[in-house]
Amino acid sequence: MFFPFFIAQAPPPVEIVRPQEVRVLPGQLDQIPVFNSNSPEKVLGEGILLSTFPATGKTHPDAHLDFPFSGRFDLFAHHVAQGSPEDLRSLHIGAIAYNPSDQPVTLYFLNGASYLSQPDAPFIALDPQVPNPRGNVYAGPGSRVMDNLLRRRLQEQFPKQLTIAPQSYQMIFDLPIPVRELEPPLNGRSTYLELNSTGPVYVASLALFEKPDGQGDFRPPTLAEWQALLETGELSSPRDRPPSVPGAPGGLIYGRVAGVSEGSTWKTQIYDSPTWDLTIPAPGEAFSYGISTLVGGTHGTGQIQTAEMLRRYPDTAYAAHGNYGVLYDLTLPLHNPTEATQTVAIALETPIKQDATDEALRFFDPLPTATFFRGPVRVNYKDDTGRLRTDYFHLVQKRGQAGEPLVTLEMPPGDRRLVNIQLRYPPDATPPQVLTVKTQSDNMNNLGKKNHSSRLSKW
């Protein structure tokens, strides 16, 4: 006789609607250009990933975007290597610079880091919010790189400066992505550098496999081999899925970024009164500001924060969707104008992406498995005892997840308190997020107004 058995299925997620105001984030991105190398994300073949060199004299002129950097600029590169049983060579990601002038140019390394998924920063399971005072909590290379940048550190493997002779090439870095000892043979590397150049330089990111050394082992590529690839090589393939044309009907495909984007920092003071104060919400109420909002995900504000592309390849993203690496430096001059002490909390959250204009955010219960934010946040503020504090947290949030408080303040009548929130938008995240300010009501300690699940009742 056949006895059927049944496997219990997880209940489908239910949308929890939280009526509240969502506001436009004041300010804008700065104008610092960013060398933004993220396509193809998975690099399966040697070739040019991104070149801002002039096309003149190059074998494949369409691989070069002709954009010189001078003064402050940033360099971001995020790529993945995948080996096969027949080929387990390490892929090297190289960044090469050229000084076209007749004077030496010095490249200063201000802050920056580069980490591998394995073994530097594996994707481990972490709680949604973990205090991280020493920077030893991370999950994934993007998370760890962004933590280094928040602490304004320059990793020891990078020099403090690099001088490039006139009409000469220099490697900014040559970093391997090993796969030989991994199962499966898959590894990734995230790199972000804040740089300052005393003169014009052209920059390219390139991919080459390690080379046989003639003695049964392998060696890194030489400067001559990198230079030859730059001058004669073509774009690395296979390519990523191309983006949809802005405004075209049908599904929205953002695509991956390869080009020069404009803007590395969004720094602003958020206020809503002539006295430059940010009035706290009424008891039991909340308001939020979008973080990394983009086409199709503005939460009703209509604000698109995505960095524009100054140069791009035709089959790559039309904008730097996600603002990977961008520093959000937000100061909230909170003011309690009431005659009662109010409890105010601030959190970063990942509501369901939407363009709706019904003044509500939506969350899931139970939460799905996909992680949409994984990275560090820094909070500077004066606590209730008057002590200045700097707190670091590592956050992991699923799609549709409400946040836990980064800071909670007891604000007496008339109190004013500056709170500064800083985050570098991590490469492993999916936008958008929101920064929420909530005033607790007298008789409830949950985030929502009513009929909300326990997942929304953390602050």
Coordinates of C-alpha atoms in Angstrom, one line a residue:
M1 CA 0.0 0.0 0.0
F2 CA 1.3 3.5 -0.9
F3 CA 1.3 6.0 1.9
P4 CA 1.9 9.5 0.6
F5 CA 3.9 11.9 2.7
F6 CA 4.0 15.7 2.7
I7 CA 6.8 18.1 3.1
A8 CA 5.9 21.2 5.1
Q9 CA 6.3 24.3 3.0
A10 CA 7.3 27.6 4.4
P11 CA 4.4 30.1 4.4
P12 CA 4.6 32.6 1.6
P13 CA 5.7 36.0 2.7
V14 CA 3.0 38.5 3.5
E15 CA 3.4 42.2 2.8
I16 CA 3.1 44.4 5.9
V17 CA 2.2 48.0 5.0
R18 CA 3.5 50.7 7.3
P19 CA 1.8 54.1 6.6
Q20 CA 4.4 56.9 7.0
E21 CA 6.1 59.7 5.2
V22 CA 9.0 59.1 2.8
R23 CA 11.1 62.2 2.1
V24 CA 13.5 63.3 -0.6
L25 CA 17.1 63.1 0.7
P26 CA 18.6 66.6 0.6
G27 CA 21.9 67.2 -1.1
Q28 CA 23.5 65.5 -4.1
L29 CA 26.5 63.6 -5.2
D30 CA 29.8 65.5 -5.5
Q31 CA 31.6 65.7 -8.9
I32 CA 34.5 63.4 -8.2
P33 CA 34.9 60.9 -11.1
V34 CA 35.0 57.2 -10.3
F35 CA 36.7 54.6 -12.4
N36 CA 34.0 52.0 -12.1
S37 CA 34.9 48.5 -13.2
N38 CA 32.2 45.9 -12.6
S39 CA 31.4 44.4 -16.0
P40 CA 31.7 41.7 -16.9
E41 CA 31.3 40.8 -13.2
K42 CA 32.3 37.2 -13.9
V43 CA 35.5 37.3 -15.9
L44 CA 36.0 34.1 -17.9
G45 CA 38.5 35.4 -20.5
E46 CA 41.6 37.6 -20.7
G47 CA 41.0 41.1 -22.0
I48 CA 40.2 44.7 -21.2
L49 CA 37.7 45.3 -18.5
L50 CA 37.7 49.1 -18.6
S51 CA 40.0 51.5 -20.3
T52 CA 39.9 55.3 -20.2
F53 CA 42.9 55.5 -22.6
P54 CA 42.6 57.3 -25.9
A55 CA 41.6 55.0 -28.8
T56 CA 44.4 56.3 -31.1
G57 CA 46.9 53.6 -32.0
K58 CA 44.9 50.8 -30.3
T59 CA 44.1 47.6 -32.1
H60 CA 40.5 47.7 -30.8
P61 CA 39.6 51.4 -30.5
D62 CA 36.1 50.6 -29.2
A63 CA 37.6 49.2 -26.0
H64 CA 38.9 52.7 -24.9
L65 CA 36.8 55.6 -23.6
D66 CA 39.3 58.5 -23.6
F67 CA 38.9 60.0 -20.1
P68 CA 42.0 61.4 -18.3
F69 CA 41.9 61.7 -14.5
S70 CA 43.5 64.6 -12.7
G71 CA 43.2 65.6 -9.0
R72 CA 40.8 63.6 -6.8
F73 CA 39.3 60.4 -8.3
D74 CA 38.3 57.0 -7.0
L75 CA 38.9 53.5 -8.4
F76 CA 36.4 50.7 -7.9
A77 CA 36.8 47.2 -9.3
H78 CA 34.6 44.2 -8.4
H79 CA 35.1 41.0 -10.4
V80 CA 34.7 37.2 -10.0
A81 CA 36.9 34.4 -11.4
Q82 CA 35.6 30.9 -12.1
G83 CA 38.0 28.0 -12.9
S84 CA 37.3 24.6 -14.4
P85 CA 38.9 21.2 -13.7
E86 CA 41.0 21.7 -16.9
D87 CA 42.1 25.2 -16.0
L88 CA 42.7 26.3 -12.4
R89 CA 45.0 29.2 -13.1
S90 CA 44.7 32.4 -11.0
L91 CA 43.2 35.3 -12.8
H92 CA 45.0 38.6 -12.2
I93 CA 43.2 41.9 -12.2
G94 CA 45.6 44.7 -13.0
A95 CA 45.1 48.4 -13.0
I96 CA 47.6 50.3 -15.2
A97 CA 48.2 54.0 -15.4
Y98 CA 49.9 56.1 -18.1
N99 CA 51.2 59.7 -17.7
P100 CA 50.8 61.5 -21.1
S101 CA 52.5 64.7 -19.9
D102 CA 56.1 65.8 -20.1
Q103 CA 56.4 66.1 -16.3
P104 CA 56.4 63.4 -13.6
V105 CA 53.0 62.7 -12.1
T106 CA 52.5 61.5 -8.5
L107 CA 49.5 59.4 -7.6
Y108 CA 48.7 59.6 -3.9
F109 CA 46.8 56.7 -2.2
L110 CA 44.5 58.3 0.4
N111 CA 42.4 55.4 1.6
G112 CA 41.6 52.0 0.2
A113 CA 41.6 48.2 0.4
S114 CA 41.2 45.1 -1.6
Y115 CA 39.9 41.7 -0.4
L116 CA 39.1 38.3 -1.8
S117 CA 36.0 36.3 -1.0
Q118 CA 38.2 33.4 -0.1
P119 CA 40.0 33.4 2.3
D120 CA 39.8 37.1 3.2
A121 CA 36.1 37.7 3.7
P122 CA 33.9 34.6 3.2
F123 CA 30.1 35.0 3.0
I124 CA 29.2 33.9 6.5
A125 CA 25.9 34.0 8.3
L126 CA 25.6 37.0 10.7
D127 CA 22.9 38.4 12.9
P128 CA 21.0 41.4 11.4
Q129 CA 22.9 43.9 13.5
V130 CA 26.2 43.3 15.2
P131 CA 28.4 45.9 17.1
N132 CA 31.7 46.1 15.3
P133 CA 34.1 48.4 17.2
R134 CA 37.3 46.8 15.9
G135 CA 36.3 46.1 12.3
N136 CA 36.6 42.3 12.6
V137 CA 33.0 41.6 11.6
Y138 CA 32.3 41.3 7.9
A139 CA 30.7 39.0 5.4
G140 CA 32.0 39.2 1.8
P141 CA 34.8 41.3 0.3
G142 CA 32.6 44.3 -0.4
S143 CA 31.6 44.4 3.3
R144 CA 35.2 44.3 4.5
V145 CA 36.5 46.9 1.9
M146 CA 33.7 49.3 2.9
D147 CA 34.6 48.9 6.6
N148 CA 38.2 49.8 5.9
L149 CA 37.1 52.9 4.0
L150 CA 34.7 54.0 6.8
R151 CA 37.6 53.9 9.1
R152 CA 39.8 55.9 6.6
R153 CA 42.4 53.1 6.4
L154 CA 44.9 52.4 3.6
Q155 CA 45.7 48.7 3.4
E156 CA 49.4 47.9 3.8
Q157 CA 49.7 46.3 0.3
F158 CA 49.2 49.7 -1.3
P159 CA 51.9 52.4 -1.4
K160 CA 51.2 55.8 0.0
Q161 CA 52.3 57.3 -3.3
L162 CA 53.4 56.3 -6.8
T163 CA 55.4 58.5 -9.2
I164 CA 54.9 58.0 -12.9
A165 CA 57.6 59.3 -15.3
P166 CA 56.6 61.3 -18.4
Q167 CA 55.1 59.3 -21.2
S168 CA 55.4 56.1 -19.0
Y169 CA 53.3 53.3 -17.7
Q170 CA 53.0 52.1 -14.1
M171 CA 50.9 49.4 -12.4
I172 CA 48.6 50.8 -9.8
F173 CA 48.1 47.2 -8.6
D174 CA 48.3 43.6 -9.8
L175 CA 46.0 41.4 -7.7
P176 CA 45.3 37.7 -8.1
I177 CA 42.0 35.9 -7.7
P178 CA 43.1 32.3 -6.9
V179 CA 40.7 29.4 -7.5
R180 CA 43.0 26.3 -7.4
E181 CA 42.3 25.2 -3.8
L182 CA 38.6 26.0 -3.8
E183 CA 35.6 23.8 -4.3
P184 CA 33.9 25.0 -6.4
P185 CA 36.7 26.9 -8.1
L186 CA 35.0 30.3 -7.7
N187 CA 36.3 33.4 -6.1
G188 CA 35.8 37.2 -6.2
R189 CA 37.7 40.3 -5.3
S190 CA 36.5 43.8 -4.4
T191 CA 38.9 46.8 -4.6
Y192 CA 38.2 50.5 -3.8
L193 CA 40.9 53.2 -3.7
E194 CA 40.6 57.0 -3.0
L195 CA 43.3 58.6 -5.1
N196 CA 44.7 62.0 -5.9
S197 CA 46.9 62.8 -8.9
T198 CA 49.1 65.7 -9.4
G199 CA 48.6 65.6 -13.2
P200 CA 46.6 63.8 -15.9
V201 CA 46.7 60.0 -16.0
Y202 CA 44.8 57.4 -18.1
V203 CA 43.8 54.3 -16.3
A204 CA 42.7 50.8 -17.4
S205 CA 41.6 47.6 -15.6
L206 CA 42.7 44.4 -17.3
A207 CA 42.5 40.7 -16.8
L208 CA 45.3 38.2 -17.5
F209 CA 45.9 34.7 -16.2
E210 CA 49.1 33.8 -14.5
K211 CA 51.9 32.7 -16.8
P212 CA 54.1 29.6 -16.8
D213 CA 57.5 30.4 -15.3
G214 CA 59.3 27.7 -17.3
Q215 CA 60.1 25.7 -14.2
G216 CA 56.7 24.0 -13.7
D217 CA 55.1 26.8 -11.8
F218 CA 53.3 30.1 -12.5
R219 CA 54.2 33.8 -12.2
P220 CA 52.3 37.0 -12.3
P221 CA 52.1 38.9 -15.6
T222 CA 54.9 41.4 -16.4
L223 CA 54.4 45.1 -17.1
A224 CA 55.2 44.4 -20.7
E225 CA 52.4 41.8 -20.9
W226 CA 50.0 44.2 -19.3
Q227 CA 51.0 46.9 -21.7
A228 CA 50.6 44.6 -24.7
L229 CA 47.1 43.6 -23.7
L230 CA 46.2 47.3 -23.3
E231 CA 47.4 48.2 -26.7
T232 CA 46.3 45.1 -28.7
G233 CA 43.6 43.5 -26.6
E234 CA 39.8 43.7 -26.9
L235 CA 37.1 43.8 -24.3
S236 CA 36.9 40.7 -22.1
S237 CA 34.1 38.3 -23.0
P238 CA 31.6 36.8 -22.6
R239 CA 29.8 40.0 -21.8
D240 CA 27.1 40.6 -19.2
R241 CA 23.5 40.9 -20.1
P242 CA 23.0 44.4 -21.7
P243 CA 20.7 46.9 -20.0
S244 CA 17.3 48.0 -21.3
V245 CA 17.2 51.4 -22.9
P246 CA 15.9 54.1 -20.5
G247 CA 12.2 54.6 -21.0
A248 CA 11.8 51.6 -23.3
P249 CA 8.7 49.4 -22.7
G250 CA 9.0 46.0 -21.1
G251 CA 11.0 44.8 -18.1
L252 CA 13.7 46.9 -16.6
I253 CA 17.3 45.5 -16.8
Y254 CA 19.8 47.7 -15.0
G255 CA 22.9 46.0 -16.4
R256 CA 26.4 46.1 -14.8
V257 CA 28.7 49.2 -14.8
A258 CA 31.9 49.7 -16.8
G259 CA 32.9 53.3 -17.3
V260 CA 33.4 56.5 -15.4
S261 CA 30.7 57.5 -13.1
E262 CA 30.4 61.0 -11.4
G263 CA 30.1 61.2 -7.7
S264 CA 31.8 59.4 -4.8
T265 CA 30.2 61.2 -1.8
W266 CA 26.7 62.3 -0.8
K267 CA 27.2 64.6 2.2
T268 CA 24.4 66.7 3.6
Q269 CA 22.7 68.1 6.7
I270 CA 19.1 67.1 6.8
Y271 CA 16.8 69.8 8.2
D272 CA 13.1 70.9 7.8
S273 CA 13.0 74.3 9.5
P274 CA 14.5 77.8 9.0
T275 CA 16.6 77.2 12.1
W276 CA 18.4 74.3 10.4
D277 CA 16.7 71.8 12.8
L278 CA 15.2 68.4 11.9
T279 CA 11.9 68.3 13.9
I280 CA 11.4 64.8 15.3
P281 CA 8.2 62.9 14.3
A282 CA 5.1 63.1 16.4
P283 CA 4.8 60.3 19.0
G284 CA 4.1 57.0 17.3
E285 CA 5.0 58.4 13.9
A286 CA 8.1 58.0 11.6
F287 CA 9.6 59.4 8.5
S288 CA 12.3 58.1 6.2
Y289 CA 14.8 59.3 3.6
G290 CA 15.7 57.1 0.6
I291 CA 19.3 55.7 0.3
S292 CA 20.6 54.7 -3.1
T293 CA 17.2 55.2 -4.7
L294 CA 17.1 54.5 -8.4
V295 CA 14.8 54.1 -11.5
G296 CA 11.9 51.9 -10.4
G297 CA 12.7 52.3 -6.7
T298 CA 12.2 55.8 -5.4
H299 CA 9.5 55.0 -2.7
G300 CA 7.3 57.6 -4.1
T301 CA 9.8 60.5 -3.8
G302 CA 10.7 60.6 -7.5
Q303 CA 14.3 61.1 -6.5
I304 CA 17.0 59.1 -8.4
Q305 CA 20.3 59.2 -6.5
T306 CA 22.2 57.0 -9.0
A307 CA 25.5 58.4 -10.2
E308 CA 25.5 59.4 -13.9
M309 CA 28.0 57.9 -16.3
L310 CA 30.5 60.3 -17.9
R311 CA 31.8 57.4 -20.1
R312 CA 30.4 53.9 -20.6
Y313 CA 30.4 51.0 -23.1
P314 CA 27.3 50.6 -25.2
D315 CA 26.4 47.2 -23.6
T316 CA 26.8 48.3 -20.0
A317 CA 24.6 50.2 -17.5
Y318 CA 23.4 53.7 -18.4
A319 CA 23.9 54.8 -14.8
A320 CA 25.9 53.5 -11.7
H321 CA 22.8 51.7 -10.3
G322 CA 23.5 50.9 -6.7
N323 CA 26.2 53.6 -6.2
Y324 CA 28.7 50.9 -5.1
G325 CA 31.3 52.5 -2.8
V326 CA 29.6 55.8 -2.5
L327 CA 29.9 57.4 0.9
Y328 CA 26.6 58.6 2.4
D329 CA 27.6 61.2 5.1
L330 CA 24.3 62.4 6.7
T331 CA 23.9 64.7 9.6
L332 CA 20.6 64.9 11.4
P333 CA 20.2 67.9 13.8
L334 CA 17.3 66.5 15.8
H335 CA 15.0 68.8 17.7
N336 CA 12.3 68.0 20.2
P337 CA 10.0 71.0 20.2
T338 CA 7.4 69.4 22.5
E339 CA 6.9 69.9 26.2
A340 CA 7.6 66.2 27.0
T341 CA 10.6 63.9 26.9
Q342 CA 10.5 61.9 23.7
T343 CA 12.2 58.6 22.8
V344 CA 13.7 58.8 19.3
A345 CA 15.4 56.0 17.3
I346 CA 17.1 55.9 14.0
A347 CA 17.5 52.8 11.8
L348 CA 18.6 51.7 8.3
E349 CA 16.0 49.6 6.6
T350 CA 15.4 47.6 3.5
P351 CA 11.7 47.9 2.5
I352 CA 10.3 46.3 -0.6
K353 CA 11.4 48.3 -3.6
Q354 CA 8.6 50.4 -5.1
D355 CA 7.7 53.6 -6.9
A356 CA 4.4 54.0 -5.2
T357 CA 3.3 57.4 -3.9
D358 CA 0.8 56.3 -1.2
E359 CA 3.1 57.4 1.7
A360 CA 3.8 53.9 3.0
L361 CA 6.6 51.4 3.2
R362 CA 6.2 47.7 2.7
F363 CA 7.9 44.8 4.5
F364 CA 7.8 41.0 4.4
D365 CA 6.8 38.6 7.1
P366 CA 8.3 36.0 7.1
L367 CA 11.4 37.2 5.5
P368 CA 12.7 35.8 2.2
T369 CA 16.2 34.3 2.0
A370 CA 17.8 36.8 -0.4
T371 CA 20.2 39.3 1.3
F372 CA 19.7 42.8 0.1
F373 CA 22.2 44.7 2.4
R374 CA 25.4 43.5 3.9
G375 CA 27.8 46.1 5.2
P376 CA 29.0 48.5 7.9
V377 CA 27.5 51.7 9.3
R378 CA 29.1 54.3 11.6
V379 CA 27.1 56.5 14.0
N380 CA 28.4 59.6 15.7
Y381 CA 26.3 61.3 18.4
K382 CA 26.1 62.6 21.9
D383 CA 24.4 60.1 24.2
D384 CA 21.9 60.8 27.0
T385 CA 24.8 61.4 29.5
G386 CA 26.4 64.0 27.2
R387 CA 29.2 61.8 26.1
L388 CA 30.4 61.9 22.5
R389 CA 30.2 58.4 20.9
T390 CA 31.2 56.7 17.7
D391 CA 29.6 53.3 17.2
Y392 CA 30.2 50.9 14.3
F393 CA 27.7 48.2 13.3
H394 CA 27.6 45.5 10.7
L395 CA 24.2 45.1 9.2
V396 CA 22.7 42.2 7.2
Q397 CA 19.1 42.7 5.9
K398 CA 16.9 40.6 3.7
R399 CA 14.6 42.0 1.2
G400 CA 11.7 43.6 3.0
Q401 CA 13.4 43.7 6.4
A402 CA 12.7 46.4 9.0
G403 CA 15.8 47.7 10.8
E404 CA 16.9 47.7 14.4
P405 CA 17.8 51.0 16.1
L406 CA 21.3 52.2 15.4
V407 CA 20.9 54.8 18.1
T408 CA 18.1 55.6 20.6
L409 CA 17.9 58.9 22.4
E410 CA 15.8 60.2 25.3
M411 CA 15.3 63.8 24.3
P412 CA 14.0 66.2 27.0
P413 CA 11.7 69.1 26.0
G414 CA 13.5 71.5 23.7
D415 CA 16.5 69.2 23.3
R416 CA 18.7 69.4 20.2
R417 CA 21.0 66.5 19.3
L418 CA 23.3 66.1 16.3
V419 CA 23.5 62.5 14.9
N420 CA 25.8 61.7 12.0
I421 CA 25.2 58.5 10.0
Q422 CA 27.9 57.3 7.6
L423 CA 27.9 54.3 5.3
R424 CA 29.7 53.3 2.2
Y425 CA 27.2 51.6 -0.1
P426 CA 28.5 48.0 -0.3
P427 CA 29.0 46.1 -3.6
D428 CA 27.0 43.1 -2.2
A429 CA 23.9 45.2 -1.6
T430 CA 20.7 45.6 -3.7
P431 CA 19.1 49.1 -3.5
P432 CA 17.2 50.9 -2.3
Q433 CA 17.3 51.3 1.5
V434 CA 15.8 54.0 3.7
L435 CA 17.0 55.8 6.8
T436 CA 14.1 56.0 9.3
V437 CA 13.6 58.4 12.2
K438 CA 10.9 57.2 14.7
T439 CA 9.4 58.7 17.8
Q440 CA 8.0 56.1 20.2
S441 CA 4.4 56.7 21.4
D442 CA 3.6 56.7 25.1
N443 CA 1.9 53.3 25.1
M444 CA 3.7 51.3 22.4
N445 CA 7.3 50.4 21.5
N446 CA 6.8 49.1 18.0
L447 CA 7.7 50.7 14.7
G448 CA 4.4 50.5 13.0
K449 CA 1.0 52.0 13.8
K450 CA -1.1 48.8 14.1
N451 CA -1.6 45.3 13.0
H452 CA 2.1 44.9 12.3
S453 CA 4.1 41.7 12.9
S454 CA 6.7 41.2 15.6
R455 CA 9.4 41.7 12.9
L456 CA 8.4 45.3 12.8
S457 CA 8.3 45.6 16.6
K458 CA 12.0 45.9 17.4
W459 CA 12.1 49.6 18.2

